[in-house]
Short mmCIF file of C-alpha atoms and ligand atoms in Angstrom, two decimals:
data_model
loop_
_atom_site.label_atom_id
_atom_site.label_comp_id
_atom_site.label_asym_id
_atom_site.label_seq_id
_atom_site.Cartn_x
_atom_site.Cartn_y
_atom_site.Cartn_z
CA MET A 1 15.49 8.86 27.07
CA ARG A 2 18.07 7.65 24.59
CA THR A 3 18.51 9.38 21.20
CA THR A 4 19.88 6.43 19.18
CA TYR A 5 17.78 3.38 18.18
CA ASP A 6 17.81 0.35 15.92
CA ALA A 7 14.61 1.63 14.32
CA ILE A 8 12.50 4.77 14.37
CA ILE A 9 8.93 4.38 13.15
CA ILE A 10 7.12 7.50 11.96
CA GLY A 11 3.34 7.13 12.42
CA GLY A 12 1.29 5.43 15.13
CA GLY A 13 -1.53 3.95 13.07
CA VAL A 14 -2.19 0.22 12.86
CA ILE A 15 0.77 -0.21 10.49
CA GLY A 16 3.34 1.63 12.62
CA CYS A 17 2.12 -0.10 15.79
CA SER A 18 2.24 -3.56 14.19
CA ILE A 19 5.81 -2.93 13.04
CA ALA A 20 6.81 -1.67 16.51
CA TYR A 21 5.36 -4.84 18.04
CA GLU A 22 7.14 -7.22 15.64
CA LEU A 23 10.48 -5.39 15.99
CA CYS A 24 10.24 -5.50 19.79
CA LYS A 25 9.66 -9.26 19.56
CA GLN A 26 13.09 -9.36 17.88
CA ASN A 27 14.60 -7.32 20.75
CA LYS A 28 15.17 -4.22 18.62
CA ARG A 29 15.46 -0.81 20.29
CA VAL A 30 12.42 0.95 18.85
CA LEU A 31 11.14 4.53 18.94
CA LEU A 32 7.67 5.26 17.54
CA LEU A 33 6.71 8.89 16.88
CA GLU A 34 3.09 9.96 16.39
CA LYS A 35 2.07 13.53 15.60
CA GLU A 36 -1.36 13.25 17.25
CA THR A 37 -2.48 10.24 19.31
CA ILE A 38 -2.04 6.53 18.62
CA GLY A 39 -4.58 5.19 16.11
CA SER A 40 -6.40 8.50 15.76
CA LYS A 41 -6.51 8.65 11.94
CA ALA A 42 -7.51 6.05 9.28
CA SER A 43 -6.95 3.16 11.68
CA SER A 44 -9.83 4.19 13.92
CA ALA A 45 -12.12 4.97 10.95
CA ALA A 46 -12.00 1.40 9.60
CA ALA A 47 -14.78 -1.15 9.84
CA GLY A 48 -12.26 -3.87 10.68
CA MET A 49 -13.03 -6.38 7.95
CA LEU A 50 -10.40 -9.02 7.20
CA GLY A 51 -11.82 -9.48 3.71
CA ALA A 52 -8.92 -11.17 1.94
CA GLU A 53 -11.16 -13.08 -0.46
CA MET A 54 -13.97 -10.54 -0.63
CA GLU A 55 -11.60 -7.65 -1.49
CA PHE A 56 -9.22 -9.36 -3.94
CA GLU A 57 -9.59 -11.37 -7.14
CA THR A 58 -7.52 -14.57 -7.06
CA ASN A 59 -5.04 -13.16 -9.62
CA HIS A 60 -4.48 -9.90 -7.69
CA PRO A 61 -0.84 -9.39 -6.58
CA LEU A 62 -1.97 -8.96 -2.93
CA TYR A 63 -4.30 -11.99 -2.81
CA THR A 64 -1.87 -14.53 -1.31
CA LEU A 65 -0.37 -12.02 1.11
CA ALA A 66 -3.84 -10.92 2.22
CA LYS A 67 -4.93 -14.51 2.90
CA GLU A 68 -1.74 -15.19 4.85
CA SER A 69 -2.34 -12.07 6.92
CA ARG A 70 -6.02 -12.90 7.56
CA ASP A 71 -5.15 -16.45 8.58
CA SER A 72 -2.57 -15.25 11.09
CA PHE A 73 -5.19 -13.41 13.16
CA SER A 74 -6.32 -16.50 15.14
CA PHE A 75 -2.85 -16.84 16.62
CA LEU A 76 -2.22 -13.09 16.79
CA SER A 77 -5.38 -12.37 18.80
CA LYS A 78 -4.29 -14.89 21.47
CA GLU A 79 -0.69 -13.67 21.43
CA LEU A 80 -1.70 -10.02 21.89
CA PHE A 81 -4.21 -10.92 24.61
CA ASP A 82 -1.55 -12.88 26.50
CA ILE A 83 0.86 -9.95 26.38
CA CYS A 84 -1.38 -6.95 27.03
CA GLY A 85 -4.83 -8.29 27.98
CA ILE A 86 -6.65 -6.55 25.11
CA ASP A 87 -9.21 -8.62 23.20
CA ILE A 88 -9.20 -7.52 19.54
CA GLU A 89 -12.72 -8.95 19.10
CA LEU A 90 -11.91 -11.32 16.26
CA ILE A 91 -15.14 -12.65 14.73
CA GLN A 92 -14.71 -15.49 12.22
CA LYS A 93 -18.16 -15.77 10.70
CA GLY A 94 -17.38 -15.04 7.06
CA ILE A 95 -18.48 -12.34 4.62
CA TYR A 96 -21.51 -12.62 2.32
CA GLU A 97 -21.49 -10.75 -1.00
CA LEU A 98 -25.17 -10.37 -1.81
CA ALA A 99 -27.15 -10.48 -5.04
CA PHE A 100 -30.55 -8.85 -5.39
CA LYS A 101 -30.96 -8.95 -9.19
CA GLU A 102 -30.90 -12.11 -11.29
CA GLU A 103 -27.92 -10.87 -13.35
CA GLU A 104 -25.95 -10.21 -10.13
CA ALA A 105 -26.70 -13.77 -9.02
CA VAL A 106 -25.46 -15.13 -12.37
CA ASP A 107 -22.15 -13.24 -12.03
CA LEU A 108 -21.60 -14.30 -8.41
CA LYS A 109 -22.46 -17.95 -9.16
CA ARG A 110 -19.87 -17.93 -11.94
CA GLU A 111 -17.31 -16.43 -9.55
CA ALA A 112 -18.16 -19.07 -6.92
CA ALA A 113 -17.58 -21.85 -9.47
CA GLU A 114 -14.28 -20.36 -10.67
CA ARG A 115 -12.94 -19.86 -7.15
CA HIS A 116 -14.12 -23.32 -6.12
CA ASP A 117 -12.24 -24.85 -9.10
CA GLN A 118 -9.11 -23.09 -7.82
CA GLY A 119 -9.52 -24.86 -4.48
CA GLU A 120 -10.90 -21.88 -2.55
CA GLU A 121 -13.39 -22.28 0.30
CA VAL A 122 -16.16 -20.16 -1.19
CA SER A 123 -19.71 -21.19 -1.95
CA TRP A 124 -22.87 -19.87 -3.56
CA LEU A 125 -25.91 -19.83 -1.27
CA GLU A 126 -29.40 -19.72 -2.76
CA ALA A 127 -31.79 -17.28 -1.07
CA ASN A 128 -33.58 -19.95 1.01
CA ASN A 129 -30.30 -21.25 2.50
CA LEU A 130 -28.94 -17.74 2.98
CA LEU A 131 -32.08 -16.63 4.85
CA ILE A 132 -31.78 -19.61 7.18
CA LYS A 133 -28.26 -18.45 8.12
CA GLU A 134 -29.07 -14.72 8.16
CA PRO A 135 -32.86 -14.36 8.66
CA SER A 136 -32.81 -10.54 9.06
CA LEU A 137 -31.68 -10.01 5.46
CA SER A 138 -34.26 -8.63 3.07
CA PRO A 139 -36.50 -11.36 1.59
CA LEU A 140 -35.70 -9.79 -1.81
CA VAL A 141 -32.12 -11.21 -1.83
CA THR A 142 -31.54 -13.76 -4.58
CA GLY A 143 -28.48 -15.33 -2.95
CA ALA A 144 -24.89 -14.67 -1.86
CA LEU A 145 -21.32 -15.61 -2.52
CA TYR A 146 -20.05 -16.72 0.89
CA PHE A 147 -16.40 -16.20 1.82
CA ALA A 148 -16.39 -18.50 4.85
CA LYS A 149 -12.85 -17.73 6.04
CA ASP A 150 -13.02 -13.94 5.88
CA ALA A 151 -13.37 -12.36 9.31
CA GLN A 152 -13.35 -9.05 11.21
CA VAL A 153 -11.85 -7.37 14.29
CA SER A 154 -12.21 -4.13 16.23
CA PRO A 155 -9.70 -1.86 14.43
CA VAL A 156 -9.42 0.43 17.46
CA LYS A 157 -8.65 -2.47 19.81
CA LEU A 158 -6.24 -4.05 17.32
CA THR A 159 -4.20 -0.84 17.07
CA ARG A 160 -4.29 -0.42 20.84
CA ALA A 161 -3.23 -4.04 21.38
CA PHE A 162 -0.23 -3.67 19.03
CA TYR A 163 0.69 -0.41 20.78
CA HIS A 164 0.39 -1.70 24.37
CA SER A 165 2.18 -4.96 23.53
CA ALA A 166 5.03 -3.08 21.84
CA LYS A 167 5.31 -0.84 24.89
CA ILE A 168 5.34 -3.79 27.28
CA LEU A 169 8.09 -5.36 25.15
CA GLY A 170 10.21 -2.18 25.43
CA ALA A 171 9.23 0.24 22.65
CA GLU A 172 9.50 3.95 23.43
CA ILE A 173 6.46 5.77 22.12
CA LYS A 174 6.01 9.54 21.87
CA GLU A 175 2.62 11.01 20.96
CA HIS A 176 2.10 14.66 19.92
CA THR A 177 5.53 14.50 18.27
CA LYS A 178 5.64 15.46 14.61
CA VAL A 179 8.53 14.44 12.41
CA VAL A 180 9.36 17.35 10.13
CA GLN A 181 12.20 15.83 8.10
CA LEU A 182 14.53 12.90 7.64
CA LEU A 183 18.17 13.23 8.61
CA GLN A 184 20.15 12.30 5.51
CA SER A 185 23.74 12.31 4.37
CA ASN A 186 24.90 11.02 0.98
CA ASN A 187 21.63 9.23 0.22
CA LYS A 188 21.71 7.49 3.58
CA VAL A 189 18.96 8.15 6.12
CA THR A 190 20.34 8.28 9.65
CA GLY A 191 17.47 9.60 11.76
CA VAL A 192 14.65 12.11 12.02
CA VAL A 193 14.11 15.69 13.08
CA THR A 194 10.95 16.45 15.07
CA THR A 195 9.61 19.87 16.03
CA GLU A 196 11.54 19.51 19.31
CA GLU A 197 14.43 17.06 18.95
CA THR A 198 16.64 14.97 16.70
CA PHE A 199 16.81 11.16 16.96
CA HIS A 200 19.23 8.76 15.28
CA ALA A 201 18.67 5.20 14.08
CA ASP A 202 20.05 2.50 11.78
CA SER A 203 16.66 2.33 10.04
CA VAL A 204 13.80 4.80 9.70
CA ILE A 205 10.39 3.42 8.78
CA VAL A 206 7.79 5.65 7.13
CA ALA A 207 4.31 4.50 8.25
CA CYS A 208 2.45 7.81 8.05
CA GLY A 209 -0.52 6.64 5.97
CA VAL A 210 -1.68 9.32 3.58
CA TRP A 211 0.82 11.82 5.07
CA SER A 212 3.81 9.70 4.01
CA SER A 213 4.54 12.00 1.06
CA ASP A 214 5.17 14.87 3.51
CA ILE A 215 8.15 12.87 4.81
CA GLU A 216 9.28 11.25 1.56
CA PRO A 217 8.04 13.24 -1.46
CA SER A 218 8.76 10.40 -3.93
CA LEU A 219 5.74 8.66 -2.36
CA LYS A 220 2.76 10.07 -4.21
CA MET A 221 -0.18 9.32 -1.92
CA VAL A 222 -3.81 9.65 -3.03
CA PRO A 223 -6.33 10.41 -0.23
CA VAL A 224 -9.59 8.46 -0.54
CA LYS A 225 -12.13 9.69 2.00
CA GLY A 226 -14.56 7.21 3.56
CA GLU A 227 -17.56 7.80 5.81
CA CYS A 228 -19.20 5.24 8.14
CA LEU A 229 -21.88 5.13 10.80
CA SER A 230 -23.00 2.72 13.50
CA PHE A 231 -26.26 1.64 15.10
CA ASN A 232 -27.35 -0.14 18.27
CA THR A 233 -30.02 -2.78 17.76
CA LYS A 234 -32.25 -4.45 20.34
CA ARG A 235 -31.28 -7.93 19.20
CA SER A 236 -28.56 -9.46 17.06
CA LEU A 237 -29.50 -8.92 13.39
CA LEU A 238 -26.50 -10.50 11.66
CA THR A 239 -23.85 -13.09 12.46
CA GLY A 240 -21.60 -12.63 9.41
CA THR A 241 -20.61 -9.44 7.60
CA VAL A 242 -22.72 -8.66 4.53
CA LYS A 243 -21.83 -6.57 1.50
CA TYR A 244 -23.89 -5.34 -1.40
CA LYS A 245 -22.14 -3.25 -4.04
CA ASN A 246 -20.26 -0.54 -2.09
CA CYS A 247 -22.19 -0.88 1.19
CA TYR A 248 -21.25 -3.28 3.95
CA LEU A 249 -22.78 -4.10 7.34
CA VAL A 250 -20.40 -5.39 9.99
CA PRO A 251 -21.99 -6.81 13.17
CA LYS A 252 -19.96 -5.99 16.29
CA ARG A 253 -20.23 -7.11 19.91
CA GLU A 254 -23.22 -6.03 22.03
CA ASN A 255 -25.63 -5.65 19.09
CA ARG A 256 -23.77 -2.84 17.34
CA ILE A 257 -23.64 -2.70 13.54
CA PHE A 258 -21.13 -0.67 11.52
CA VAL A 259 -22.33 0.53 8.12
CA GLY A 260 -19.74 1.63 5.56
CA ALA A 261 -18.48 3.17 3.50
CA THR A 262 -18.43 6.02 1.04
CA SER A 263 -15.39 6.39 -1.19
CA THR A 264 -14.34 9.83 -2.45
CA PRO A 265 -10.88 10.12 -4.03
CA HIS A 266 -8.77 13.28 -3.67
CA VAL A 267 -10.70 14.55 -0.65
CA PHE A 268 -8.63 15.22 2.46
CA ASP A 269 -11.24 16.21 5.06
CA GLU A 270 -12.83 13.83 7.58
CA ASP A 271 -16.22 15.57 7.63
CA VAL A 272 -19.37 13.49 7.75
CA THR A 273 -21.79 14.68 5.06
CA PHE A 274 -25.56 14.54 4.74
CA SER A 275 -25.32 12.85 1.32
CA GLY A 276 -22.76 10.30 2.54
CA LEU A 277 -24.92 9.19 5.45
CA PHE A 278 -28.12 9.27 3.41
CA GLU A 279 -26.57 7.02 0.73
CA LEU A 280 -25.35 4.51 3.32
CA MET A 281 -28.60 4.46 5.32
CA GLU A 282 -30.72 3.87 2.21
CA LYS A 283 -28.53 0.94 1.17
CA ALA A 284 -28.38 -0.49 4.69
CA LYS A 285 -32.18 -0.47 4.91
CA GLN A 286 -32.43 -2.26 1.58
CA ILE A 287 -30.12 -4.99 2.90
CA VAL A 288 -31.59 -5.37 6.43
CA PRO A 289 -35.02 -3.63 6.57
CA GLU A 290 -35.25 -3.94 10.37
CA LEU A 291 -32.27 -1.57 10.69
CA SER A 292 -34.62 1.36 10.07
CA GLY A 293 -35.80 0.94 13.70
CA ALA A 294 -32.26 0.84 15.15
CA SER A 295 -30.84 3.65 17.30
CA PHE A 296 -28.17 5.79 15.70
CA GLU A 297 -24.88 5.58 17.62
CA LYS A 298 -22.31 7.71 15.77
CA ALA A 299 -20.81 8.62 12.40
CA TRP A 300 -17.24 9.33 11.35
CA GLY A 301 -14.91 9.87 8.41
CA GLY A 302 -11.32 8.88 7.64
CA ILE A 303 -8.76 9.02 4.86
CA ARG A 304 -7.61 5.81 3.16
CA PRO A 305 -3.98 6.03 2.04
CA GLN A 306 -3.74 4.91 -1.59
CA THR A 307 -0.64 4.74 -3.81
CA LEU A 308 -0.75 5.59 -7.53
CA SER A 309 -0.43 1.88 -8.39
CA GLY A 310 -2.95 0.79 -5.73
CA ILE A 311 -0.31 -1.55 -4.25
CA PRO A 312 1.21 -0.62 -0.85
CA ASN A 313 4.91 0.14 -0.49
CA ILE A 314 6.29 -2.44 1.94
CA GLY A 315 10.09 -2.71 2.08
CA ARG A 316 13.30 -0.90 1.46
CA HIS A 317 13.36 2.47 -0.34
CA PRO A 318 14.85 1.82 -3.81
CA HIS A 319 17.49 4.57 -3.57
CA LYS A 320 17.92 5.66 0.06
CA GLU A 321 19.88 3.44 2.39
CA GLY A 322 18.37 3.13 5.86
CA LEU A 323 14.87 4.10 4.74
CA ILE A 324 12.02 1.57 4.89
CA LEU A 325 8.51 2.14 3.59
CA ALA A 326 5.29 0.72 5.00
CA THR A 327 2.50 2.75 3.55
CA GLY A 328 -0.38 2.89 1.06
CA HIS A 329 -2.57 0.12 2.46
CA TYR A 330 -5.66 1.87 1.06
CA ARG A 331 -8.82 -0.22 1.86
CA ASN A 332 -6.99 -3.04 3.61
CA GLY A 333 -4.62 -1.72 6.26
CA ILE A 334 -6.33 -3.58 9.09
CA LEU A 335 -6.26 -6.83 7.12
CA LEU A 336 -2.64 -6.35 6.00
CA SER A 337 -1.32 -4.98 9.31
CA ALA A 338 -0.28 -8.39 10.64
CA ILE A 339 1.75 -9.41 7.60
CA THR A 340 3.24 -5.91 7.13
CA GLY A 341 4.68 -5.91 10.67
CA LYS A 342 6.17 -9.36 10.14
CA LYS A 343 7.60 -8.58 6.69
CA ILE A 344 9.33 -5.42 7.89
CA ALA A 345 10.76 -7.16 10.97
CA ASP A 346 11.96 -10.13 8.88
CA TYR A 347 13.45 -7.76 6.35
CA MET A 348 15.41 -5.89 9.06
CA GLU A 349 16.58 -9.14 10.61
CA SER A 350 17.85 -10.42 7.25
CA GLU A 351 19.75 -7.12 6.72
CA VAL A 352 21.52 -7.66 10.06
CA HIS A 353 22.55 -11.20 9.10
CA SER A 354 23.70 -10.23 5.60
CA SER A 355 25.84 -7.26 6.78
P1 FAD B 401 -3.10 5.85 9.69
O1 FAD B 401 -4.01 5.10 10.56
O2 FAD B 401 -3.65 7.05 8.99
O3 FAD B 401 -1.85 6.22 10.57
C1 FAD B 401 -0.84 7.07 10.13
C2 FAD B 401 -0.37 7.85 11.35
O4 FAD B 401 0.78 8.63 11.03
C3 FAD B 401 -1.42 8.82 11.85
O5 FAD B 401 -1.77 8.52 13.19
C4 FAD B 401 -0.77 10.18 11.70
O6 FAD B 401 -1.14 11.11 12.72
C5 FAD B 401 0.71 9.81 11.77
N1 FAD B 401 1.59 10.80 11.12
C6 FAD B 401 1.44 11.35 9.90
N2 FAD B 401 2.44 12.21 9.65
C7 FAD B 401 3.26 12.19 10.73
C8 FAD B 401 4.46 12.88 11.06
N3 FAD B 401 5.01 13.76 10.24
N4 FAD B 401 5.03 12.61 12.27
C9 FAD B 401 4.49 11.73 13.14
N5 FAD B 401 3.33 11.08 12.86
C10 FAD B 401 2.73 11.29 11.68
N6 FAD B 401 -9.04 -1.62 6.19
C11 FAD B 401 -9.31 -2.93 6.42
O7 FAD B 401 -8.40 -3.76 6.36
N7 FAD B 401 -10.59 -3.34 6.69
C12 FAD B 401 -11.64 -2.48 6.74
O8 FAD B 401 -12.78 -2.88 7.00
C13 FAD B 401 -11.39 -1.10 6.49
N8 FAD B 401 -12.41 -0.22 6.50
C14 FAD B 401 -12.14 1.11 6.28
C15 FAD B 401 -13.21 2.02 6.33
C16 FAD B 401 -12.95 3.37 6.18
C17 FAD B 401 -14.11 4.35 6.23
C18 FAD B 401 -11.62 3.83 6.00
C19 FAD B 401 -11.34 5.30 5.89
C20 FAD B 401 -10.58 2.92 5.94
C21 FAD B 401 -10.83 1.56 6.05
N9 FAD B 401 -9.80 0.61 5.98
C22 FAD B 401 -10.05 -0.71 6.22
C23 FAD B 401 -8.44 1.02 5.62
C24 FAD B 401 -7.54 1.18 6.85
O9 FAD B 401 -8.20 1.98 7.80
C25 FAD B 401 -6.21 1.82 6.45
O10 FAD B 401 -5.63 1.14 5.35
C26 FAD B 401 -5.21 1.77 7.62
O11 FAD B 401 -5.80 2.29 8.79
C27 FAD B 401 -3.95 2.53 7.30
O12 FAD B 401 -3.15 2.51 8.46
P2 FAD B 401 -1.87 3.44 8.59
O13 FAD B 401 -1.26 3.12 9.89
O14 FAD B 401 -1.06 3.31 7.34
O15 FAD B 401 -2.47 4.93 8.53
N1 LIG B 402 -12.17 -2.01 3.32
C1 LIG B 402 -13.35 -1.23 3.46
C2 LIG B 402 -13.20 0.19 3.17
O1 LIG B 402 -12.11 0.68 2.97
O2 LIG B 402 -14.20 0.87 3.15
#
């Protein structure tokens, strides 16, 4: 195994694996180091929504980037399948934001009109039309704002597909390898020190999710714990993803439904709590009453990596040469993984050409 690379990526979540994949496509010599196993942290806790329009207001700084990332998944899913044979289970059936109360319907109708005026493909569905499309929803719904282009994937398969494709394209990947510090001289980062070895590289990329501040203390990460659960149903209950307030139901292959998610800032454990599950199950039953007869599959928790500003750090460190940041994707790391990998690879390529 060599000890000098073009790029070392710290962290094998969806972000680190996407970057490894994109850098390998540019023939870079890449080493990815993961302290546990690939995709074992936030990236496997996600529901997998590609909710660019559902998650962001049109004036949000991430809105355009999020849409670009979401729209790239049609091509990406084929590209990854062709390279590694993993199907990321892309489902492009939209996301419905539901209203139950009249005042909620008024707000969502106004939002539909505003977004429509801005040329977006969103629409307001009255209850009768909504129930034709999604007949298992509660008859008490008053309507929904429909984000037709939002989609979803399997987050576990996406991370695995980036990882396997990067490996096939030449990346070296070491699991159970914890980076303990950056190698630095005169404000220039030149490599990393792990518990066992030292590796050198032209660029080091921090993609450690909520643990990024352990590597680079200027990154002040805020942990936001989320809990989810899943059910098996006897028949398909939903085609699109549905969301009401802070509860969403994401229909997966083979009649599975993911229900998420709680949101508890400043909590660092992944425990599944009685109150978390109870809250989600009550809401899920309100949205799709038939779910109360579904079989429980499993429950899990994960830590969303949030920055103080709420905007991820994607790009060069402002003061340290050779250090690149790709962290803080908070609620949208699956959605933003595609564009983050591309941006970092393009950034490194432009550095080569400008030097
Ligand atoms: P992680 O997946 O946490 O990966 C970081 C990796 O770095 C870990 O594997 C860790 O072991 C490794 N690491 C840390 N320190 C070191 C070190 N010193 N040395 C080596 N390795 C190290 N996003 C969406 O887009 N759509 C959704 O529907 C969605 N739903 C979510 C639901 C829940 C309940 C949660 C918790 C999150 C959800 N998210 C969703 C957010 C998404 O999961 C995260 O934004 C994304 O997974 C972050 O990816 P990451 O690679 O930055 O972090
Ligand atoms: N994006 C959904 C969540 O973080 O729960």
